[in-house]
Coordinates of C-alpha atoms and ligand atoms in Angstrom, one line a residue:
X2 CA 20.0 29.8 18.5
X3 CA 18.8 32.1 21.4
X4 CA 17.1 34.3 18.7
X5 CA 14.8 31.8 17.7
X6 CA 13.1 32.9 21.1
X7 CA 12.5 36.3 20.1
X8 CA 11.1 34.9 16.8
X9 CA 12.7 34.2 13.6
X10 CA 12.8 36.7 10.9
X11 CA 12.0 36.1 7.2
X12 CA 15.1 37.9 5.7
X13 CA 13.9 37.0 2.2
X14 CA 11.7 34.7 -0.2
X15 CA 12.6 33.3 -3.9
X16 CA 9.6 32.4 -5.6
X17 CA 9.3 30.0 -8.7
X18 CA 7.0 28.2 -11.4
X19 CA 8.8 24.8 -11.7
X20 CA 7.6 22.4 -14.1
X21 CA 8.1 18.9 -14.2
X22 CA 6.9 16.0 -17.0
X23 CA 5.3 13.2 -15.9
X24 CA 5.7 9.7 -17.0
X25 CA 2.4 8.8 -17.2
X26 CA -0.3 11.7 -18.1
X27 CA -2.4 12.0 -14.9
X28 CA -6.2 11.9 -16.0
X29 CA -9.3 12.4 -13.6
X30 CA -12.8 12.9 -14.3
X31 CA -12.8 16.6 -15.3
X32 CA -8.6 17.2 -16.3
X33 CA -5.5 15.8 -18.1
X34 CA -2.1 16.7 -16.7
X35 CA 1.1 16.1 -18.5
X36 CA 3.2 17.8 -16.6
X37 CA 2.9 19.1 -13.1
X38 CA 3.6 23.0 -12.7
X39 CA 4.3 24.2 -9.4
X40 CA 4.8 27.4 -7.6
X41 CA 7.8 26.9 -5.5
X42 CA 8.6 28.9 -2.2
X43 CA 11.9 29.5 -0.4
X44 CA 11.7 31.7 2.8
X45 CA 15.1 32.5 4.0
X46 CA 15.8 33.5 7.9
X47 CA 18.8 32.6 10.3
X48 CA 21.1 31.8 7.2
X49 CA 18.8 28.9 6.7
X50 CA 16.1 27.8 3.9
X51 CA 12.6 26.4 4.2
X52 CA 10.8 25.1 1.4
X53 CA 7.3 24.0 -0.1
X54 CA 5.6 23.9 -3.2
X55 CA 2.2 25.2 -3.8
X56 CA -0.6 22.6 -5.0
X57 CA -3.4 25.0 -7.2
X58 CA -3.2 24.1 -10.7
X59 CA -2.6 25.9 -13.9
X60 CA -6.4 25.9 -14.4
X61 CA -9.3 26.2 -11.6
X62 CA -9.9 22.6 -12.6
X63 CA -9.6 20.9 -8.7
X64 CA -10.8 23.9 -6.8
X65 CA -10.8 27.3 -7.5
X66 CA -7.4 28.4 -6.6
X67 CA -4.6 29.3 -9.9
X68 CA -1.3 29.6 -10.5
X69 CA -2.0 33.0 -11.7
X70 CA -4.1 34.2 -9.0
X71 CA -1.6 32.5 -6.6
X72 CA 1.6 34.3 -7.8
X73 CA 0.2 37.4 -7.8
X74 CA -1.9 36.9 -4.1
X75 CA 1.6 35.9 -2.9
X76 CA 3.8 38.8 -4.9
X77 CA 1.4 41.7 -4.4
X78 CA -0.5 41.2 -0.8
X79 CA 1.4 38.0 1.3
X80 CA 4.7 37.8 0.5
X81 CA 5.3 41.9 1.4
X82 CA 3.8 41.4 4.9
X83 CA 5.8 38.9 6.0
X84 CA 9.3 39.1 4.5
X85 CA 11.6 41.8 7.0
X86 CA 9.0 40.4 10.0
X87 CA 9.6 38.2 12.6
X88 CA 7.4 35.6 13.7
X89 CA 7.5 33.7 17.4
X90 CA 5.6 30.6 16.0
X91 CA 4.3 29.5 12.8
X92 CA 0.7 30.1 14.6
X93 CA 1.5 33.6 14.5
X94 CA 2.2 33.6 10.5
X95 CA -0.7 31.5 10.8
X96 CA -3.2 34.0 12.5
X97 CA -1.6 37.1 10.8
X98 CA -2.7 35.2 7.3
X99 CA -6.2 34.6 8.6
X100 CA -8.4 37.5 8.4
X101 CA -7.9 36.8 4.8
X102 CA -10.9 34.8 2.7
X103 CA -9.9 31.7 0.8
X104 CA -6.6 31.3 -0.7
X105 CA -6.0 28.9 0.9
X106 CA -3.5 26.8 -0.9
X107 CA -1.9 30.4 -1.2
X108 CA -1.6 30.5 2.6
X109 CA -0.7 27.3 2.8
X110 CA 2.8 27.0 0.8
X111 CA 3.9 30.3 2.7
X112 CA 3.0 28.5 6.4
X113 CA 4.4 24.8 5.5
X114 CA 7.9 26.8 4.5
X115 CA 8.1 28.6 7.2
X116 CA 6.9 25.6 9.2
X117 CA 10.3 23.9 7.4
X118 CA 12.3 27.2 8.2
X119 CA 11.5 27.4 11.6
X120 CA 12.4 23.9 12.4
X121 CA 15.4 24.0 10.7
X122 CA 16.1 26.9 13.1
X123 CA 15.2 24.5 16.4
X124 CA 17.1 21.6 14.9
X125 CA 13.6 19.6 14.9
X126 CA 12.4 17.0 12.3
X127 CA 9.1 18.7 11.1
X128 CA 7.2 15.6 12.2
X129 CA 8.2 15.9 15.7
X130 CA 7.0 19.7 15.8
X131 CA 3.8 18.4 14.6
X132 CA 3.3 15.6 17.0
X133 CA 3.8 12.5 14.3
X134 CA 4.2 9.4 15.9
X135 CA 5.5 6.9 12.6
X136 CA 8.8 6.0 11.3
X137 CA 7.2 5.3 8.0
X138 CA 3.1 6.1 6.5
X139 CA 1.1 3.3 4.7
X140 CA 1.0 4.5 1.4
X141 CA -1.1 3.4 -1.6
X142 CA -1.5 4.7 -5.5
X143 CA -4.5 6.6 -7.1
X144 CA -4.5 5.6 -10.7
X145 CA -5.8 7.9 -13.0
X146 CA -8.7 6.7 -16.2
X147 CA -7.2 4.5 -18.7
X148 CA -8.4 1.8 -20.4
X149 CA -9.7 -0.9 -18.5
X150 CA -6.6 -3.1 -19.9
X151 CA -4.0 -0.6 -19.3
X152 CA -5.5 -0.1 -15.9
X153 CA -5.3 -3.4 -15.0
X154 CA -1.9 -3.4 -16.1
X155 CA -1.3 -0.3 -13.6
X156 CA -2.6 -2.7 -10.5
X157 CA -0.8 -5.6 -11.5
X158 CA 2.4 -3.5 -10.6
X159 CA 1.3 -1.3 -7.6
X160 CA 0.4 -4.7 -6.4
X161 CA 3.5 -6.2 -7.0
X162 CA 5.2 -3.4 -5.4
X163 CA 3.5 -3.7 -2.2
X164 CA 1.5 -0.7 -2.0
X165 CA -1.1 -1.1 0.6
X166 CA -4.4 0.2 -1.1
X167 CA -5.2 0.7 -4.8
X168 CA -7.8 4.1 -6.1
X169 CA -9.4 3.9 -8.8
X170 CA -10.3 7.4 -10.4
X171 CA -14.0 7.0 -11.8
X172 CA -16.7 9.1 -13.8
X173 CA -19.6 8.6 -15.9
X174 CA -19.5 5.3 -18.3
X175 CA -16.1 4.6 -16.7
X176 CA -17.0 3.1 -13.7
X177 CA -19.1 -0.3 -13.0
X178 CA -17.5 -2.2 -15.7
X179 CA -14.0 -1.1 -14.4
X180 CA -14.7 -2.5 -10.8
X181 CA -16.2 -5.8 -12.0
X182 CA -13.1 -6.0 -14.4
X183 CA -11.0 -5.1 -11.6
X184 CA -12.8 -7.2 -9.3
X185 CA -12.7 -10.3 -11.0
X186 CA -8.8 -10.3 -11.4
X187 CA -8.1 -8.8 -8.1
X188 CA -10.9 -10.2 -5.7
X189 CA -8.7 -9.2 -2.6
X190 CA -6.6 -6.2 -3.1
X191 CA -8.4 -2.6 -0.9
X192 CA -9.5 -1.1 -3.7
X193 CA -11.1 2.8 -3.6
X194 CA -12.8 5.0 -5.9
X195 CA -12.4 8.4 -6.1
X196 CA -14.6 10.6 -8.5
X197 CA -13.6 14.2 -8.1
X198 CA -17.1 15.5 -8.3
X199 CA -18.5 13.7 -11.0
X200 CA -22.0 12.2 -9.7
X201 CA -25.2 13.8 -8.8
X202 CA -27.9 12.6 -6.3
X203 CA -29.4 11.5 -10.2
X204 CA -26.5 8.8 -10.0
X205 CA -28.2 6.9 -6.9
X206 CA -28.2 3.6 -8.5
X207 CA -24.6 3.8 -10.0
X208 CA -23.3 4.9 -6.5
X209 CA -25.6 2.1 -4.8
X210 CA -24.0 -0.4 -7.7
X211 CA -20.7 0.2 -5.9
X212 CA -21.8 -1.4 -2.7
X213 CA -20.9 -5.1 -4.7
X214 CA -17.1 -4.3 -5.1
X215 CA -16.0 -4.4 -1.8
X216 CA -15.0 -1.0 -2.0
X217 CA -12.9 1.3 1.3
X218 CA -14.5 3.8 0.7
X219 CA -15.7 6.5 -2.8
X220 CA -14.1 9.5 -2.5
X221 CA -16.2 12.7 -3.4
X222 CA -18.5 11.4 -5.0
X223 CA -20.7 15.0 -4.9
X224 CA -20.0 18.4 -6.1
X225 CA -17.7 20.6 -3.7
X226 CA -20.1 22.3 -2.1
X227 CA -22.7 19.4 -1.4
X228 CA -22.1 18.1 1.9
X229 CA -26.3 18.2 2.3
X230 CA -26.4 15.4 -0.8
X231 CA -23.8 13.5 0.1
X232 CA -25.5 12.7 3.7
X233 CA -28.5 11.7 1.2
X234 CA -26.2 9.5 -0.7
X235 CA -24.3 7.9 2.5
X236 CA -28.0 7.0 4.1
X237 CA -28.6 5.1 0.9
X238 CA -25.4 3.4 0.4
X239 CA -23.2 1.0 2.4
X240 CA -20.1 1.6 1.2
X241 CA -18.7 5.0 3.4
X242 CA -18.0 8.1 1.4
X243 CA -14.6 10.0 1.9
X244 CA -14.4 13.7 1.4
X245 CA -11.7 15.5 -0.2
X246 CA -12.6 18.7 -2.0
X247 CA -15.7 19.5 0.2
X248 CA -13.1 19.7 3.3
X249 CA -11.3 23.2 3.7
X250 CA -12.0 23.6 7.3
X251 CA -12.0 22.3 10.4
X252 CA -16.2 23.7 10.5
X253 CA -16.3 21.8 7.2
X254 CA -15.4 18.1 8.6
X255 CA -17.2 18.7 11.8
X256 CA -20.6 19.3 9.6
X257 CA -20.0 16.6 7.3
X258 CA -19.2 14.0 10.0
X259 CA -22.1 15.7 12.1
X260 CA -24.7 15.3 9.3
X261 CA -23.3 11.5 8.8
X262 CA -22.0 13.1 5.3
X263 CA -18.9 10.9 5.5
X264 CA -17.3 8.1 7.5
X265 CA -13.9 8.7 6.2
X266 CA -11.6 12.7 5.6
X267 CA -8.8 13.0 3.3
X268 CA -6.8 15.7 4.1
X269 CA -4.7 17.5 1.9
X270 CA -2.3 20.6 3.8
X271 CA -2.6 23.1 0.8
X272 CA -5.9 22.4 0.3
X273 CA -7.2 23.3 3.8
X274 CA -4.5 26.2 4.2
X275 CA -1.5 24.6 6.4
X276 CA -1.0 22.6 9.3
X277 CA -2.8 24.5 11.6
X278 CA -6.0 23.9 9.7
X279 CA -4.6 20.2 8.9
X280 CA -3.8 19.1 12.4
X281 CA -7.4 20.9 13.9
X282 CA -9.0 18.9 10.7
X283 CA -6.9 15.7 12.1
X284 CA -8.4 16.0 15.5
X285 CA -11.9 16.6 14.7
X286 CA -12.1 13.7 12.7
X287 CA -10.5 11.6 15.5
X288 CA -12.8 12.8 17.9
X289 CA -16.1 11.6 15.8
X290 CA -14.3 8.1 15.1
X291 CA -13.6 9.0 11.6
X292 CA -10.0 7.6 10.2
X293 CA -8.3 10.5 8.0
X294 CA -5.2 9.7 5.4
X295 CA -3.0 11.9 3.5
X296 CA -4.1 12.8 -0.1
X297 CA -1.4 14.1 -2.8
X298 CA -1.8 16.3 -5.7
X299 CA 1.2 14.9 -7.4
X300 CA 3.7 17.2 -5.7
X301 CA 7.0 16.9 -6.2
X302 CA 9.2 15.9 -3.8
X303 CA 9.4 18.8 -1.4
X304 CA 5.4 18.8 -1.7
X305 CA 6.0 15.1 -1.3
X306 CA 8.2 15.3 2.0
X307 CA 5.5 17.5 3.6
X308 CA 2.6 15.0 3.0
X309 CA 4.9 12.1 4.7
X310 CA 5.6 14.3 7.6
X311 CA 1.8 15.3 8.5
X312 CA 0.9 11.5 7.5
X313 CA 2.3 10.5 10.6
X314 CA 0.2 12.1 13.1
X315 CA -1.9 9.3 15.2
X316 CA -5.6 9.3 13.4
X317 CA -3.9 8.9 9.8
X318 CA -4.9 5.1 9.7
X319 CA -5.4 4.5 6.1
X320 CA -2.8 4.5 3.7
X321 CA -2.0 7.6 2.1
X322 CA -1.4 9.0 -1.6
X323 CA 2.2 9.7 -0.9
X324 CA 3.7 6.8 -3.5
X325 CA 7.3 6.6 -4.6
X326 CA 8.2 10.0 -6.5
X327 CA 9.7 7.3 -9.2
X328 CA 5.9 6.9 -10.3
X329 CA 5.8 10.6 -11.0
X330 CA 8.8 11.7 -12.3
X331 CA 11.9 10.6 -14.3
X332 CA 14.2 12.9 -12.4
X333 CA 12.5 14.8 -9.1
X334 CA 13.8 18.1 -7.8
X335 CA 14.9 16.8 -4.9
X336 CA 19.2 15.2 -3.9
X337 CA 17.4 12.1 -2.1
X338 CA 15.5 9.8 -3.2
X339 CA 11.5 9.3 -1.6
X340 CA 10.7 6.0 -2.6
X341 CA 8.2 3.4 -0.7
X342 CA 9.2 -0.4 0.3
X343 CA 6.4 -3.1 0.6
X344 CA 3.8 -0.1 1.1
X345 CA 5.7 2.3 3.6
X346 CA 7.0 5.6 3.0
X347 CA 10.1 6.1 4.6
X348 CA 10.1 9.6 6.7
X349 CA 12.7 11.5 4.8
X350 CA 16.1 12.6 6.8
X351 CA 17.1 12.5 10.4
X352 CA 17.7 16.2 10.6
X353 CA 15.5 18.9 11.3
X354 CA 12.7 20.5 8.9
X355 CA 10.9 18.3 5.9
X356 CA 14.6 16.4 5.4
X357 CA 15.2 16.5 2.2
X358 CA 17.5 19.2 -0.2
X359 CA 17.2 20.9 -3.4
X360 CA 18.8 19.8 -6.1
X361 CA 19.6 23.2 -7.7
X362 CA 21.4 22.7 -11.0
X363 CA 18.1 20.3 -11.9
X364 CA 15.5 23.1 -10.2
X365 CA 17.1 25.7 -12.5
X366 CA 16.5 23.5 -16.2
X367 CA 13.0 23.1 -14.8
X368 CA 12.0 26.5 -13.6
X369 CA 9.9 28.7 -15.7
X370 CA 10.5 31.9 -14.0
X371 CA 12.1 33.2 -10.7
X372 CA 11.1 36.1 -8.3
X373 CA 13.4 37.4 -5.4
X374 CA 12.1 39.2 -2.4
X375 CA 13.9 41.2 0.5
X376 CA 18.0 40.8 1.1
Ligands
LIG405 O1 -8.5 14.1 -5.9 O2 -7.0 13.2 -4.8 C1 -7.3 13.8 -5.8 C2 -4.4 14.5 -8.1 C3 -4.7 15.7 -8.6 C4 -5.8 16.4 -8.2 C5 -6.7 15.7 -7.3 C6 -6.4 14.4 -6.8 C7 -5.2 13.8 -7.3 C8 -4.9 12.4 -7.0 C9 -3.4 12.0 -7.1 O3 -5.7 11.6 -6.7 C10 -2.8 11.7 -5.8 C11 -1.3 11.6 -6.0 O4 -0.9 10.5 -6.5 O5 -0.6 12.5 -5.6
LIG406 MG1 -9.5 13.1 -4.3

């Protein structure tokens, strides 16, 4: 162990496209996803394995990032600086990474592995490096457009289940009439909306209209760039306004909570580039009084472990997207099992890193291609 003092060298990295049907196709106001494909990321150091999964989609359809600009940012430029190197912390893979403009959901799969790596190699649950503080998050369930029927459907169970908080994805036409149909058979349940982009400061009174649902908060309601409009919007409104896309930075959340832009952050690690930029993100917002929560991009479970492990650092008060991978995924990619109980999301594993292990023979029927770096 003493040679984790003089760093910990990345003897090697294995890098795949996994992907993975979904139950239920996932749809939101400007995608459908039937299955999730992943990159997947295994740095290998110390005769030990850390793993993550990368969170841009096939398409620039979330945020800019691909899969094919990812594989080949990570195969031609990152992945050959750091494999052979050793690194005394992750915040020295961290600032080595970050001269480089955007990417960030590139950057961040290579940190959060090595993150699991290197606390593998200190025999140190990844939420105790990070400074989490829960046994178990308060998790809730982001339901994607359906009819309203099938939708209520969808609540009746999450409710059933015990899921703390229920988010309703919204756009154009589907959106008022959903809430009141929600609203009249679930008067009490926390319900959220969240609109991926899809209104403009032309929407006022539809975005006003929300104030009578008794909403959390409306999640992004604005394009990504907009954090000028959405302080326009939050002036007019009651109801606070939650930020997701419009968040990569830590500069980012200080401006929008500065310019009153937003009363709630989600944060999402890949989107924002790691946990350096999630934990800085994390204290920002706690600083302003502004609760954050964990948001989820459907990962599978090692994507899935990571999200539980940030989600319990102190200022994550509202319940995140991390739901039972069961909701996702017939069969996960993972050996154990990451499934929620009455609304909490069990911190996977006593042992050190994310604490959880791939299930190998299923990886290898889903994987769509492998590359090997280094020994
Ligand atoms: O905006 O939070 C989002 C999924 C894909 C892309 C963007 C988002 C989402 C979700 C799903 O809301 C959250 C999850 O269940 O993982
Ligand atoms: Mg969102």
């Amino acid at each position: 162990m003493a040679s984790v003092f003089e760093g910990l060298r990345i003897d090697g990295a294995e890098l795949r496209v996994v992907s993975l049907p979904l139950i239920t196709p996932f749809v939101v106001s400007n995608q459908t996803m039937t299955d999730k494909v992943f990159p997947l990321l295994v740095l290998r150091g110390e005769g030990l394995e850390g793993y993550a999964e990368a969170v841009m989609d096939p398409f620039p359809d979330y945020l800019e990032e691909t899969i094919p600009g990812a594989l080949a940012f990570l195969r031609e430029l990152i992945l050959p600086q750091i494999v052979g190197r050793r690194f005394a912390s992750p915040a020295e893979l961290t600032a080595l990474m970050a001269p480089w403009r955007g990417h960030r959901m590139s950057k961040a799969v290579v940190e959060m592995a090595f993150w699991d790596l290197w606390c593998k190699a200190l025999d140190l649950p990844l939420k105790s490096a990070l400074g989490g503080v829960r046994d178990a998050v308060p998790v809730g369930v982001s339901i994607g457009i359906a009819p309203i029927s099938a939708t209520l459907a969808r609540i009746a169970v999450a409710q059933q289940a015990g899921y703390k908080r229920i988010k309703l994805k919204v756009a154009q036409g589907h959106d008022l009439d959903l809430l009141a149909a929600v609203r009249r058979d679930f008067p009490k349940i926390k319900l959220t909306v969240d609109a991926n982009t899809a209104y403009g400061l032309a929407d006022l009174a539809t975005l006003r209209a929300m104030d009578d649902f008794d909403l959390d908060y409306i999640e992004q309601p604005l394009a990504v760039d907009d954090i000028h409009d959405h302080a326009i919007v939050q002036r007019q409104i009651r109801t606070a306004i939650c930020l997701d896309e419009s968040i990569r930075t830590p500069a980012d959340c200080r401006k929008a909570l500065a310019a009153e832009a937003a009363r709630v952050i989600n944060i999402k690690v890949g989107r924002v580039g790691g946990y350096a930029a999630a934990r800085a993100i994390h204290d920002v917002s706690e600083s302003f009084g502004a609760p954050v929560w964990c948001g989820g991009m459907l990962e599978s479970g090692i994507g899935r472990a990571h999200n539980i492990h940030l989600a319990t650092l102190p200022n994550f008060t509202k319940p995140g997207d991390t739901s039972s991978s069961s909701r996702y995924f017939h069969r996960d990619i993972i050996n154990e099992p990451l499934e929620a109980a009455g609304g909490l999301m069990p911190v996977p594993g006593n042992g050190a890193g994310i604490g959880v292990t791939l299930d190998w023979d299923f990886l290898n029927t889903v994987t769509l291609s492998t590359e090997e770096f280094g020994a």
